[in-house]
Amino acid sequence: MPSEPIRIGLGVLCYNEEEGIADLIAGLAQQDVFRDARFLTELLVVPNGCTDKTGDVAAKALERHRDALTMRAGAIAAVKETQEKGKAHAWNWLIHDLLAGRAPYVVLIDADIVFPGTTAIRKLIEGLQANPTLKALSSTPIKDLERKSDLSLTERIIVQGGGTRDNKQGICGQLYAARAEALSDLRLPRGLPVEDGFIAGMLNTDGFRHAPQGQVISRAEGVEHLYESERTIGGLLKHQTRIVVGSAINGHLFDHFRTLPPDRSRIAHVAAKEAQDERWVETLITNERTRLLVPSTFLTKRLQALARIRSLRDLKRLPAIIAGLGLDTICYIQAWRRMRRPDRGLGHW
């Protein structure tokens, strides 16, 4: 007698993506996980606070590809729209309400990525199944410019700048799978600019109840996705500034969670804080006196690359390192200015 299929919850969190959401759904329909007898899928597209027709376009695209997305009895493909803007809110709603208790594995998907093949989602789930110690497994992000030949000078700078490709133990928020149980005590504070860094920090330390113990997050072998890179230096600077601000905010939050008793529920704590004061994170950062708004490590990390120069071959990297240091300095100053605002850098960028 065949065993019951394993349920997988898939969430596409999107904001004003009416131009690209149909392409994303068409790409999802090609994924072989929807045809695999071992799995039963529930795909939910979650537009949040959209001012365009993302929800309507997504609903039509789901209907167009319904046969491929729901070919197995009991499979679901639907749009669940919320009027409240913010990825953190949409994530919380998806994980703790829409998919709560419905699937042991969840897959989070950004609306603006491209699948180069048909096996990405299946391999993410199989990777978690094969390694019980892992809590989350990410795809490797590839800038679309990396697949382009004859790059301009600006494009070469953008390809070299930023990115999370080398962070093997971090979560790539564009495409990752996780055990639902691992996310059950995790609630994202409203307005986080960099939610994947927050999730990774919490999973690596069990909500900062202890120091990291072993590898619980990894990258799936042979799984990658494409995303549209920035096309201007200004766009790159804005993106990198958001990363710096988000990482600094996460640092303040992590310090706060370290002060909590191990037996206190993290999800209940964040919910109680938000019920008491919707701007509790801004208040937390404002009242912090022992931590810089933006730690200097964001400014000095590139200097470590300079210290590693040992040979003439290494000297070839010097112009890129110096250019990167210049970009880092601009981003650091912009991040500092942003975090001096009353909102402390939180909110939708």
JSON list of N, CA, C and O in Angstrom, two decimals, residues 100-157:
[
{"chain": "A", "resi": 100, "resn": "ALA", "atom": "N", "xyz": [-0.42, 27.11, 8.89]},
{"chain": "A", "resi": 100, "resn": "ALA", "atom": "CA", "xyz": [-0.17, 26.56, 10.22]},
{"chain": "A", "resi": 100, "resn": "ALA", "atom": "C", "xyz": [-0.72, 25.14, 10.36]},
{"chain": "A", "resi": 100, "resn": "ALA", "atom": "O", "xyz": [-1.90, 24.89, 10.14]},
{"chain": "A", "resi": 101, "resn": "GLY", "atom": "N", "xyz": [0.17, 24.21, 10.70]},
{"chain": "A", "resi": 101, "resn": "GLY", "atom": "CA", "xyz": [-0.23, 22.83, 10.94]},
{"chain": "A", "resi": 101, "resn": "GLY", "atom": "C", "xyz": [-0.61, 22.05, 9.70]},
{"chain": "A", "resi": 101, "resn": "GLY", "atom": "O", "xyz": [-1.10, 20.92, 9.81]},
{"chain": "A", "resi": 102, "resn": "ARG", "atom": "N", "xyz": [-0.37, 22.59, 8.53]},
{"chain": "A", "resi": 102, "resn": "ARG", "atom": "CA", "xyz": [-0.84, 21.96, 7.29]},
{"chain": "A", "resi": 102, "resn": "ARG", "atom": "C", "xyz": [0.26, 21.20, 6.55]},
{"chain": "A", "resi": 102, "resn": "ARG", "atom": "O", "xyz": [-0.05, 20.34, 5.71]},
{"chain": "A", "resi": 103, "resn": "ALA", "atom": "N", "xyz": [1.53, 21.53, 6.83]},
{"chain": "A", "resi": 103, "resn": "ALA", "atom": "CA", "xyz": [2.62, 20.89, 6.08]},
{"chain": "A", "resi": 103, "resn": "ALA", "atom": "C", "xyz": [3.89, 20.89, 6.92]},
{"chain": "A", "resi": 103, "resn": "ALA", "atom": "O", "xyz": [4.19, 21.87, 7.59]},
{"chain": "A", "resi": 104, "resn": "PRO", "atom": "N", "xyz": [4.66, 19.80, 6.87]},
{"chain": "A", "resi": 104, "resn": "PRO", "atom": "CA", "xyz": [5.93, 19.77, 7.62]},
{"chain": "A", "resi": 104, "resn": "PRO", "atom": "C", "xyz": [7.05, 20.57, 6.96]},
{"chain": "A", "resi": 104, "resn": "PRO", "atom": "O", "xyz": [8.04, 20.88, 7.61]},
{"chain": "A", "resi": 105, "resn": "TYR", "atom": "N", "xyz": [6.88, 20.89, 5.68]},
{"chain": "A", "resi": 105, "resn": "TYR", "atom": "CA", "xyz": [7.88, 21.68, 4.96]},
{"chain": "A", "resi": 105, "resn": "TYR", "atom": "C", "xyz": [7.21, 22.88, 4.31]},
{"chain": "A", "resi": 105, "resn": "TYR", "atom": "O", "xyz": [6.09, 22.77, 3.79]},
{"chain": "A", "resi": 106, "resn": "VAL", "atom": "N", "xyz": [7.91, 24.01, 4.32]},
{"chain": "A", "resi": 106, "resn": "VAL", "atom": "CA", "xyz": [7.41, 25.20, 3.64]},
{"chain": "A", "resi": 106, "resn": "VAL", "atom": "C", "xyz": [8.51, 25.74, 2.73]},
{"chain": "A", "resi": 106, "resn": "VAL", "atom": "O", "xyz": [9.71, 25.63, 3.04]},
{"chain": "A", "resi": 107, "resn": "VAL", "atom": "N", "xyz": [8.09, 26.30, 1.62]},
{"chain": "A", "resi": 107, "resn": "VAL", "atom": "CA", "xyz": [9.03, 26.90, 0.66]},
{"chain": "A", "resi": 107, "resn": "VAL", "atom": "C", "xyz": [8.60, 28.35, 0.44]},
{"chain": "A", "resi": 107, "resn": "VAL", "atom": "O", "xyz": [7.44, 28.61, 0.13]},
{"chain": "A", "resi": 108, "resn": "LEU", "atom": "N", "xyz": [9.53, 29.27, 0.62]},
{"chain": "A", "resi": 108, "resn": "LEU", "atom": "CA", "xyz": [9.28, 30.69, 0.41]},
{"chain": "A", "resi": 108, "resn": "LEU", "atom": "C", "xyz": [9.91, 31.12, -0.91]},
{"chain": "A", "resi": 108, "resn": "LEU", "atom": "O", "xyz": [11.09, 30.81, -1.17]},
{"chain": "A", "resi": 109, "resn": "ILE", "atom": "N", "xyz": [9.13, 31.85, -1.72]},
{"chain": "A", "resi": 109, "resn": "ILE", "atom": "CA", "xyz": [9.55, 32.17, -3.08]},
{"chain": "A", "resi": 109, "resn": "ILE", "atom": "C", "xyz": [9.27, 33.65, -3.36]},
{"chain": "A", "resi": 109, "resn": "ILE", "atom": "O", "xyz": [8.15, 34.12, -3.15]},
{"chain": "A", "resi": 110, "resn": "ASP", "atom": "N", "xyz": [10.28, 34.37, -3.80]},
{"chain": "A", "resi": 110, "resn": "ASP", "atom": "CA", "xyz": [10.06, 35.76, -4.23]},
{"chain": "A", "resi": 110, "resn": "ASP", "atom": "C", "xyz": [9.40, 35.76, -5.61]},
{"chain": "A", "resi": 110, "resn": "ASP", "atom": "O", "xyz": [9.62, 34.86, -6.42]},
{"chain": "A", "resi": 111, "resn": "ALA", "atom": "N", "xyz": [8.64, 36.81, -5.87]},
{"chain": "A", "resi": 111, "resn": "ALA", "atom": "CA", "xyz": [7.85, 36.86, -7.10]},
{"chain": "A", "resi": 111, "resn": "ALA", "atom": "C", "xyz": [8.66, 37.26, -8.32]},
{"chain": "A", "resi": 111, "resn": "ALA", "atom": "O", "xyz": [8.18, 37.14, -9.45]},
{"chain": "A", "resi": 112, "resn": "ASP", "atom": "N", "xyz": [9.90, 37.71, -8.13]},
{"chain": "A", "resi": 112, "resn": "ASP", "atom": "CA", "xyz": [10.67, 38.24, -9.26]},
{"chain": "A", "resi": 112, "resn": "ASP", "atom": "C", "xyz": [11.89, 37.39, -9.60]},
{"chain": "A", "resi": 112, "resn": "ASP", "atom": "O", "xyz": [12.87, 37.90, -10.14]},
{"chain": "A", "resi": 113, "resn": "ILE", "atom": "N", "xyz": [11.84, 36.09, -9.29]},
{"chain": "A", "resi": 113, "resn": "ILE", "atom": "CA", "xyz": [12.96, 35.23, -9.65]},
{"chain": "A", "resi": 113, "resn": "ILE", "atom": "C", "xyz": [12.60, 34.37, -10.87]},
{"chain": "A", "resi": 113, "resn": "ILE", "atom": "O", "xyz": [11.43, 34.29, -11.26]},
{"chain": "A", "resi": 114, "resn": "VAL", "atom": "N", "xyz": [13.62, 33.74, -11.44]},
{"chain": "A", "resi": 114, "resn": "VAL", "atom": "CA", "xyz": [13.44, 32.86, -12.60]},
{"chain": "A", "resi": 114, "resn": "VAL", "atom": "C", "xyz": [14.08, 31.52, -12.28]},
{"chain": "A", "resi": 114, "resn": "VAL", "atom": "O", "xyz": [15.20, 31.46, -11.75]},
{"chain": "A", "resi": 115, "resn": "PHE", "atom": "N", "xyz": [13.37, 30.44, -12.58]},
{"chain": "A", "resi": 115, "resn": "PHE", "atom": "CA", "xyz": [13.91, 29.09, -12.40]},
{"chain": "A", "resi": 115, "resn": "PHE", "atom": "C", "xyz": [14.62, 28.64, -13.68]},
{"chain": "A", "resi": 115, "resn": "PHE", "atom": "O", "xyz": [13.96, 28.50, -14.72]},
{"chain": "A", "resi": 116, "resn": "PRO", "atom": "N", "xyz": [15.93, 28.39, -13.64]},
{"chain": "A", "resi": 116, "resn": "PRO", "atom": "CA", "xyz": [16.62, 27.93, -14.85]},
{"chain": "A", "resi": 116, "resn": "PRO", "atom": "C", "xyz": [16.23, 26.50, -15.24]},
{"chain": "A", "resi": 116, "resn": "PRO", "atom": "O", "xyz": [16.34, 26.11, -16.39]},
{"chain": "A", "resi": 117, "resn": "GLY", "atom": "N", "xyz": [15.79, 25.70, -14.27]},
{"chain": "A", "resi": 117, "resn": "GLY", "atom": "CA", "xyz": [15.43, 24.31, -14.52]},
{"chain": "A", "resi": 117, "resn": "GLY", "atom": "C", "xyz": [14.10, 23.97, -13.88]},
{"chain": "A", "resi": 117, "resn": "GLY", "atom": "O", "xyz": [13.34, 24.85, -13.48]},
{"chain": "A", "resi": 118, "resn": "THR", "atom": "N", "xyz": [13.84, 22.67, -13.76]},
{"chain": "A", "resi": 118, "resn": "THR", "atom": "CA", "xyz": [12.53, 22.21, -13.27]},
{"chain": "A", "resi": 118, "resn": "THR", "atom": "C", "xyz": [12.62, 21.46, -11.95]},
{"chain": "A", "resi": 118, "resn": "THR", "atom": "O", "xyz": [11.61, 20.95, -11.47]},
{"chain": "A", "resi": 119, "resn": "THR", "atom": "N", "xyz": [13.80, 21.41, -11.33]},
{"chain": "A", "resi": 119, "resn": "THR", "atom": "CA", "xyz": [13.98, 20.54, -10.16]},
{"chain": "A", "resi": 119, "resn": "THR", "atom": "C", "xyz": [14.26, 21.28, -8.86]},
{"chain": "A", "resi": 119, "resn": "THR", "atom": "O", "xyz": [14.45, 20.64, -7.82]},
{"chain": "A", "resi": 120, "resn": "ALA", "atom": "N", "xyz": [14.27, 22.60, -8.86]},
{"chain": "A", "resi": 120, "resn": "ALA", "atom": "CA", "xyz": [14.75, 23.37, -7.71]},
{"chain": "A", "resi": 120, "resn": "ALA", "atom": "C", "xyz": [13.97, 23.07, -6.44]},
{"chain": "A", "resi": 120, "resn": "ALA", "atom": "O", "xyz": [14.56, 22.75, -5.39]},
{"chain": "A", "resi": 121, "resn": "ILE", "atom": "N", "xyz": [12.65, 23.14, -6.49]},
{"chain": "A", "resi": 121, "resn": "ILE", "atom": "CA", "xyz": [11.86, 22.97, -5.28]},
{"chain": "A", "resi": 121, "resn": "ILE", "atom": "C", "xyz": [11.96, 21.54, -4.76]},
{"chain": "A", "resi": 121, "resn": "ILE", "atom": "O", "xyz": [12.10, 21.30, -3.56]},
{"chain": "A", "resi": 122, "resn": "ARG", "atom": "N", "xyz": [11.88, 20.58, -5.67]},
{"chain": "A", "resi": 122, "resn": "ARG", "atom": "CA", "xyz": [12.02, 19.18, -5.25]},
{"chain": "A", "resi": 122, "resn": "ARG", "atom": "C", "xyz": [13.36, 18.94, -4.56]},
{"chain": "A", "resi": 122, "resn": "ARG", "atom": "O", "xyz": [13.42, 18.28, -3.51]},
{"chain": "A", "resi": 123, "resn": "LYS", "atom": "N", "xyz": [14.44, 19.47, -5.10]},
{"chain": "A", "resi": 123, "resn": "LYS", "atom": "CA", "xyz": [15.76, 19.26, -4.52]},
{"chain": "A", "resi": 123, "resn": "LYS", "atom": "C", "xyz": [15.89, 19.93, -3.16]},
{"chain": "A", "resi": 123, "resn": "LYS", "atom": "O", "xyz": [16.60, 19.43, -2.28]},
{"chain": "A", "resi": 124, "resn": "LEU", "atom": "N", "xyz": [15.25, 21.08, -2.98]},
{"chain": "A", "resi": 124, "resn": "LEU", "atom": "CA", "xyz": [15.27, 21.72, -1.66]},
{"chain": "A", "resi": 124, "resn": "LEU", "atom": "C", "xyz": [14.62, 20.82, -0.62]},
{"chain": "A", "resi": 124, "resn": "LEU", "atom": "O", "xyz": [15.16, 20.63, 0.49]},
{"chain": "A", "resi": 125, "resn": "ILE", "atom": "N", "xyz": [13.47, 20.25, -0.95]},
{"chain": "A", "resi": 125, "resn": "ILE", "atom": "CA", "xyz": [12.78, 19.37, -0.01]},
{"chain": "A", "resi": 125, "resn": "ILE", "atom": "C", "xyz": [13.57, 18.09, 0.21]},
{"chain": "A", "resi": 125, "resn": "ILE", "atom": "O", "xyz": [13.73, 17.62, 1.35]},
{"chain": "A", "resi": 126, "resn": "GLU", "atom": "N", "xyz": [14.09, 17.51, -0.84]},
{"chain": "A", "resi": 126, "resn": "GLU", "atom": "CA", "xyz": [14.88, 16.29, -0.70]},
{"chain": "A", "resi": 126, "resn": "GLU", "atom": "C", "xyz": [16.13, 16.53, 0.14]},
{"chain": "A", "resi": 126, "resn": "GLU", "atom": "O", "xyz": [16.56, 15.65, 0.89]},
{"chain": "A", "resi": 127, "resn": "GLY", "atom": "N", "xyz": [16.72, 17.73, 0.02]},
{"chain": "A", "resi": 127, "resn": "GLY", "atom": "CA", "xyz": [17.88, 18.06, 0.82]},
{"chain": "A", "resi": 127, "resn": "GLY", "atom": "C", "xyz": [17.57, 18.09, 2.31]},
{"chain": "A", "resi": 127, "resn": "GLY", "atom": "O", "xyz": [18.36, 17.62, 3.14]},
{"chain": "A", "resi": 128, "resn": "LEU", "atom": "N", "xyz": [16.41, 18.64, 2.67]},
{"chain": "A", "resi": 128, "resn": "LEU", "atom": "CA", "xyz": [15.99, 18.64, 4.07]},
{"chain": "A", "resi": 128, "resn": "LEU", "atom": "C", "xyz": [15.69, 17.23, 4.55]},
{"chain": "A", "resi": 128, "resn": "LEU", "atom": "O", "xyz": [16.02, 16.85, 5.68]},
{"chain": "A", "resi": 129, "resn": "GLN", "atom": "N", "xyz": [15.05, 16.44, 3.70]},
{"chain": "A", "resi": 129, "resn": "GLN", "atom": "CA", "xyz": [14.75, 15.05, 4.08]},
{"chain": "A", "resi": 129, "resn": "GLN", "atom": "C", "xyz": [16.02, 14.24, 4.32]},
{"chain": "A", "resi": 129, "resn": "GLN", "atom": "O", "xyz": [16.07, 13.40, 5.22]},
{"chain": "A", "resi": 130, "resn": "ALA", "atom": "N", "xyz": [17.05, 14.50, 3.53]},
{"chain": "A", "resi": 130, "resn": "ALA", "atom": "CA", "xyz": [18.28, 13.73, 3.62]},
{"chain": "A", "resi": 130, "resn": "ALA", "atom": "C", "xyz": [19.14, 14.11, 4.81]},
{"chain": "A", "resi": 130, "resn": "ALA", "atom": "O", "xyz": [20.01, 13.34, 5.23]},
{"chain": "A", "resi": 131, "resn": "ASN", "atom": "N", "xyz": [18.92, 15.32, 5.36]},
{"chain": "A", "resi": 131, "resn": "ASN", "atom": "CA", "xyz": [19.73, 15.80, 6.47]},
{"chain": "A", "resi": 131, "resn": "ASN", "atom": "C", "xyz": [18.83, 16.31, 7.59]},
{"chain": "A", "resi": 131, "resn": "ASN", "atom": "O", "xyz": [18.45, 17.48, 7.61]},
{"chain": "A", "resi": 132, "resn": "PRO", "atom": "N", "xyz": [18.48, 15.45, 8.55]},
{"chain": "A", "resi": 132, "resn": "PRO", "atom": "CA", "xyz": [17.53, 15.83, 9.62]},
{"chain": "A", "resi": 132, "resn": "PRO", "atom": "C", "xyz": [18.02, 16.96, 10.51]},
{"chain": "A", "resi": 132, "resn": "PRO", "atom": "O", "xyz": [17.21, 17.57, 11.21]},
{"chain": "A", "resi": 133, "resn": "THR", "atom": "N", "xyz": [19.33, 17.24, 10.51]},
{"chain": "A", "resi": 133, "resn": "THR", "atom": "CA", "xyz": [19.83, 18.31, 11.38]},
{"chain": "A", "resi": 133, "resn": "THR", "atom": "C", "xyz": [19.61, 19.70, 10.78]},
{"chain": "A", "resi": 133, "resn": "THR", "atom": "O", "xyz": [19.71, 20.70, 11.49]},
{"chain": "A", "resi": 134, "resn": "LEU", "atom": "N", "xyz": [19.32, 19.76, 9.48]},
{"chain": "A", "resi": 134, "resn": "LEU", "atom": "CA", "xyz": [19.11, 21.06, 8.83]},
{"chain": "A", "resi": 134, "resn": "LEU", "atom": "C", "xyz": [17.71, 21.59, 9.12]},
{"chain": "A", "resi": 134, "resn": "LEU", "atom": "O", "xyz": [16.72, 20.85, 9.06]},
{"chain": "A", "resi": 135, "resn": "LYS", "atom": "N", "xyz": [17.64, 22.88, 9.41]},
{"chain": "A", "resi": 135, "resn": "LYS", "atom": "CA", "xyz": [16.36, 23.54, 9.60]},
{"chain": "A", "resi": 135, "resn": "LYS", "atom": "C", "xyz": [15.90, 24.24, 8.32]},
{"chain": "A", "resi": 135, "resn": "LYS", "atom": "O", "xyz": [14.70, 24.39, 8.10]},
{"chain": "A", "resi": 136, "resn": "ALA", "atom": "N", "xyz": [16.85, 24.69, 7.52]},
{"chain": "A", "resi": 136, "resn": "ALA", "atom": "CA", "xyz": [16.51, 25.42, 6.29]},
{"chain": "A", "resi": 136, "resn": "ALA", "atom": "C", "xyz": [17.58, 25.17, 5.24]},
{"chain": "A", "resi": 136, "resn": "ALA", "atom": "O", "xyz": [18.75, 24.94, 5.56]},
{"chain": "A", "resi": 137, "resn": "LEU", "atom": "N", "xyz": [17.15, 25.25, 3.99]},
{"chain": "A", "resi": 137, "resn": "LEU", "atom": "CA", "xyz": [18.03, 25.01, 2.85]},
{"chain": "A", "resi": 137, "resn": "LEU", "atom": "C", "xyz": [17.69, 26.03, 1.78]},
{"chain": "A", "resi": 137, "resn": "LEU", "atom": "O", "xyz": [16.52, 26.18, 1.42]},
{"chain": "A", "resi": 138, "resn": "SER", "atom": "N", "xyz": [18.71, 26.72, 1.27]},
{"chain": "A", "resi": 138, "resn": "SER", "atom": "CA", "xyz": [18.48, 27.80, 0.31]},
{"chain": "A", "resi": 138, "resn": "SER", "atom": "C", "xyz": [18.97, 27.43, -1.07]},
{"chain": "A", "resi": 138, "resn": "SER", "atom": "O", "xyz": [19.86, 26.60, -1.25]},
{"chain": "A", "resi": 139, "resn": "SER", "atom": "N", "xyz": [18.40, 28.11, -2.05]},
{"chain": "A", "resi": 139, "resn": "SER", "atom": "CA", "xyz": [18.92, 28.10, -3.42]},
{"chain": "A", "resi": 139, "resn": "SER", "atom": "C", "xyz": [20.07, 29.10, -3.51]},
{"chain": "A", "resi": 139, "resn": "SER", "atom": "O", "xyz": [20.19, 30.01, -2.69]},
{"chain": "A", "resi": 140, "resn": "THR", "atom": "N", "xyz": [20.91, 28.94, -4.51]},
{"chain": "A", "resi": 140, "resn": "THR", "atom": "CA", "xyz": [21.99, 29.89, -4.75]},
{"chain": "A", "resi": 140, "resn": "THR", "atom": "C", "xyz": [21.51, 30.97, -5.71]},
{"chain": "A", "resi": 140, "resn": "THR", "atom": "O", "xyz": [21.05, 30.66, -6.82]},
{"chain": "A", "resi": 141, "resn": "PRO", "atom": "N", "xyz": [21.57, 32.24, -5.32]},
{"chain": "A", "resi": 141, "resn": "PRO", "atom": "CA", "xyz": [21.11, 33.33, -6.19]},
{"chain": "A", "resi": 141, "resn": "PRO", "atom": "C", "xyz": [22.14, 33.69, -7.24]},
{"chain": "A", "resi": 141, "resn": "PRO", "atom": "O", "xyz": [23.33, 33.83, -6.94]},
{"chain": "A", "resi": 142, "resn": "ILE", "atom": "N", "xyz": [21.71, 33.84, -8.48]},
{"chain": "A", "resi": 142, "resn": "ILE", "atom": "CA", "xyz": [22.60, 34.22, -9.58]},
{"chain": "A", "resi": 142, "resn": "ILE", "atom": "C", "xyz": [22.05, 35.49, -10.24]},
{"chain": "A", "resi": 142, "resn": "ILE", "atom": "O", "xyz": [20.91, 35.53, -10.68]},
{"chain": "A", "resi": 143, "resn": "LYS", "atom": "N", "xyz": [22.88, 36.53, -10.28]},
{"chain": "A", "resi": 143, "resn": "LYS", "atom": "CA", "xyz": [22.46, 37.76, -10.96]},
{"chain": "A", "resi": 143, "resn": "LYS", "atom": "C", "xyz": [22.31, 37.50, -12.45]},
{"chain": "A", "resi": 143, "resn": "LYS", "atom": "O", "xyz": [23.16, 36.82, -13.05]},
{"chain": "A", "resi": 144, "resn": "ASP", "atom": "N", "xyz": [21.26, 38.03, -13.05]},
{"chain": "A", "resi": 144, "resn": "ASP", "atom": "CA", "xyz": [21.07, 37.82, -14.48]},
{"chain": "A", "resi": 144, "resn": "ASP", "atom": "C", "xyz": [22.23, 38.37, -15.29]},
{"chain": "A", "resi": 144, "resn": "ASP", "atom": "O", "xyz": [22.56, 37.85, -16.37]},
{"chain": "A", "resi": 145, "resn": "LEU", "atom": "N", "xyz": [22.91, 39.40, -14.78]},
{"chain": "A", "resi": 145, "resn": "LEU", "atom": "CA", "xyz": [24.06, 39.96, -15.50]},
{"chain": "A", "resi": 145, "resn": "LEU", "atom": "C", "xyz": [25.21, 38.96, -15.60]},
{"chain": "A", "resi": 145, "resn": "LEU", "atom": "O", "xyz": [26.04, 39.06, -16.51]},
{"chain": "A", "resi": 146, "resn": "GLU", "atom": "N", "xyz": [25.26, 38.00, -14.69]},
{"chain": "A", "resi": 146, "resn": "GLU", "atom": "CA", "xyz": [26.33, 37.01, -14.73]},
{"chain": "A", "resi": 146, "resn": "GLU", "atom": "C", "xyz": [26.20, 36.10, -15.93]},
{"chain": "A", "resi": 146, "resn": "GLU", "atom": "O", "xyz": [27.18, 35.44, -16.32]},
{"chain": "A", "resi": 147, "resn": "ARG", "atom": "N", "xyz": [25.02, 36.04, -16.52]},
{"chain": "A", "resi": 147, "resn": "ARG", "atom": "CA", "xyz": [24.81, 35.21, -17.71]},
{"chain": "A", "resi": 147, "resn": "ARG", "atom": "C", "xyz": [24.94, 36.02, -18.99]},
{"chain": "A", "resi": 147, "resn": "ARG", "atom": "O", "xyz": [24.69, 35.51, -20.08]},
{"chain": "A", "resi": 148, "resn": "LYS", "atom": "N", "xyz": [25.31, 37.28, -18.84]},
{"chain": "A", "resi": 148, "resn": "LYS", "atom": "CA", "xyz": [25.43, 38.17, -19.99]},
{"chain": "A", "resi": 148, "resn": "LYS", "atom": "C", "xyz": [26.89, 38.33, -20.39]},
{"chain": "A", "resi": 148, "resn": "LYS", "atom": "O", "xyz": [27.77, 38.42, -19.54]},
{"chain": "A", "resi": 149, "resn": "SER", "atom": "N", "xyz": [27.15, 38.35, -21.68]},
{"chain": "A", "resi": 149, "resn": "SER", "atom": "CA", "xyz": [28.51, 38.59, -22.16]},
{"chain": "A", "resi": 149, "resn": "SER", "atom": "C", "xyz": [28.68, 40.07, -22.52]},
{"chain": "A", "resi": 149, "resn": "SER", "atom": "O", "xyz": [27.69, 40.79, -22.67]},
{"chain": "A", "resi": 150, "resn": "ASP", "atom": "N", "xyz": [29.92, 40.52, -22.65]},
{"chain": "A", "resi": 150, "resn": "ASP", "atom": "CA", "xyz": [30.22, 41.89, -23.05]},
{"chain": "A", "resi": 150, "resn": "ASP", "atom": "C", "xyz": [29.58, 42.90, -22.09]},
{"chain": "A", "resi": 150, "resn": "ASP", "atom": "O", "xyz": [28.79, 43.76, -22.49]},
{"chain": "A", "resi": 151, "resn": "LEU", "atom": "N", "xyz": [29.94, 42.79, -20.82]},
{"chain": "A", "resi": 151, "resn": "LEU", "atom": "CA", "xyz": [29.40, 43.70, -19.81]},
{"chain": "A", "resi": 151, "resn": "LEU", "atom": "C", "xyz": [30.04, 45.08, -19.92]},
{"chain": "A", "resi": 151, "resn": "LEU", "atom": "O", "xyz": [31.22, 45.21, -20.23]},
{"chain": "A", "resi": 152, "resn": "SER", "atom": "N", "xyz": [29.25, 46.11, -19.64]},
{"chain": "A", "resi": 152, "resn": "SER", "atom": "CA", "xyz": [29.79, 47.46, -19.55]},
{"chain": "A", "resi": 152, "resn": "SER", "atom": "C", "xyz": [30.55, 47.60, -18.23]},
{"chain": "A", "resi": 152, "resn": "SER", "atom": "O", "xyz": [30.47, 46.74, -17.35]},
{"chain": "A", "resi": 153, "resn": "LEU", "atom": "N", "xyz": [31.28, 48.71, -18.07]},
{"chain": "A", "resi": 153, "resn": "LEU", "atom": "CA", "xyz": [32.03, 48.94, -16.84]},
{"chain": "A", "resi": 153, "resn": "LEU", "atom": "C", "xyz": [31.08, 48.98, -15.65]},
{"chain": "A", "resi": 153, "resn": "LEU", "atom": "O", "xyz": [31.35, 48.38, -14.59]},
{"chain": "A", "resi": 154, "resn": "THR", "atom": "N", "xyz": [29.97, 49.70, -15.80]},
{"chain": "A", "resi": 154, "resn": "THR", "atom": "CA", "xyz": [28.99, 49.77, -14.71]},
{"chain": "A", "resi": 154, "resn": "THR", "atom": "C", "xyz": [28.47, 48.40, -14.35]},
{"chain": "A", "resi": 154, "resn": "THR", "atom": "O", "xyz": [28.34, 48.04, -13.17]},
{"chain": "A", "resi": 155, "resn": "GLU", "atom": "N", "xyz": [28.16, 47.59, -15.37]},
{"chain": "A", "resi": 155, "resn": "GLU", "atom": "CA", "xyz": [27.64, 46.25, -15.12]},
{"chain": "A", "resi": 155, "resn": "GLU", "atom": "C", "xyz": [28.67, 45.36, -14.42]},
{"chain": "A", "resi": 155, "resn": "GLU", "atom": "O", "xyz": [28.32, 44.55, -13.56]},
{"chain": "A", "resi": 156, "resn": "ARG", "atom": "N", "xyz": [29.96, 45.53, -14.78]},
{"chain": "A", "resi": 156, "resn": "ARG", "atom": "CA", "xyz": [31.00, 44.74, -14.11]},
{"chain": "A", "resi": 156, "resn": "ARG", "atom": "C", "xyz": [31.11, 45.11, -12.63]},
{"chain": "A", "resi": 156, "resn": "ARG", "atom": "O", "xyz": [31.28, 44.24, -11.78]},
{"chain": "A", "resi": 157, "resn": "ILE", "atom": "N", "xyz": [30.96, 46.39, -12.33]},
{"chain": "A", "resi": 157, "resn": "ILE", "atom": "CA", "xyz": [31.00, 46.83, -10.94]},
{"chain": "A", "resi": 157, "resn": "ILE", "atom": "C", "xyz": [29.82, 46.24, -10.17]},
{"chain": "A", "resi": 157, "resn": "ILE", "atom": "O", "xyz": [29.95, 45.77, -9.04]}
]
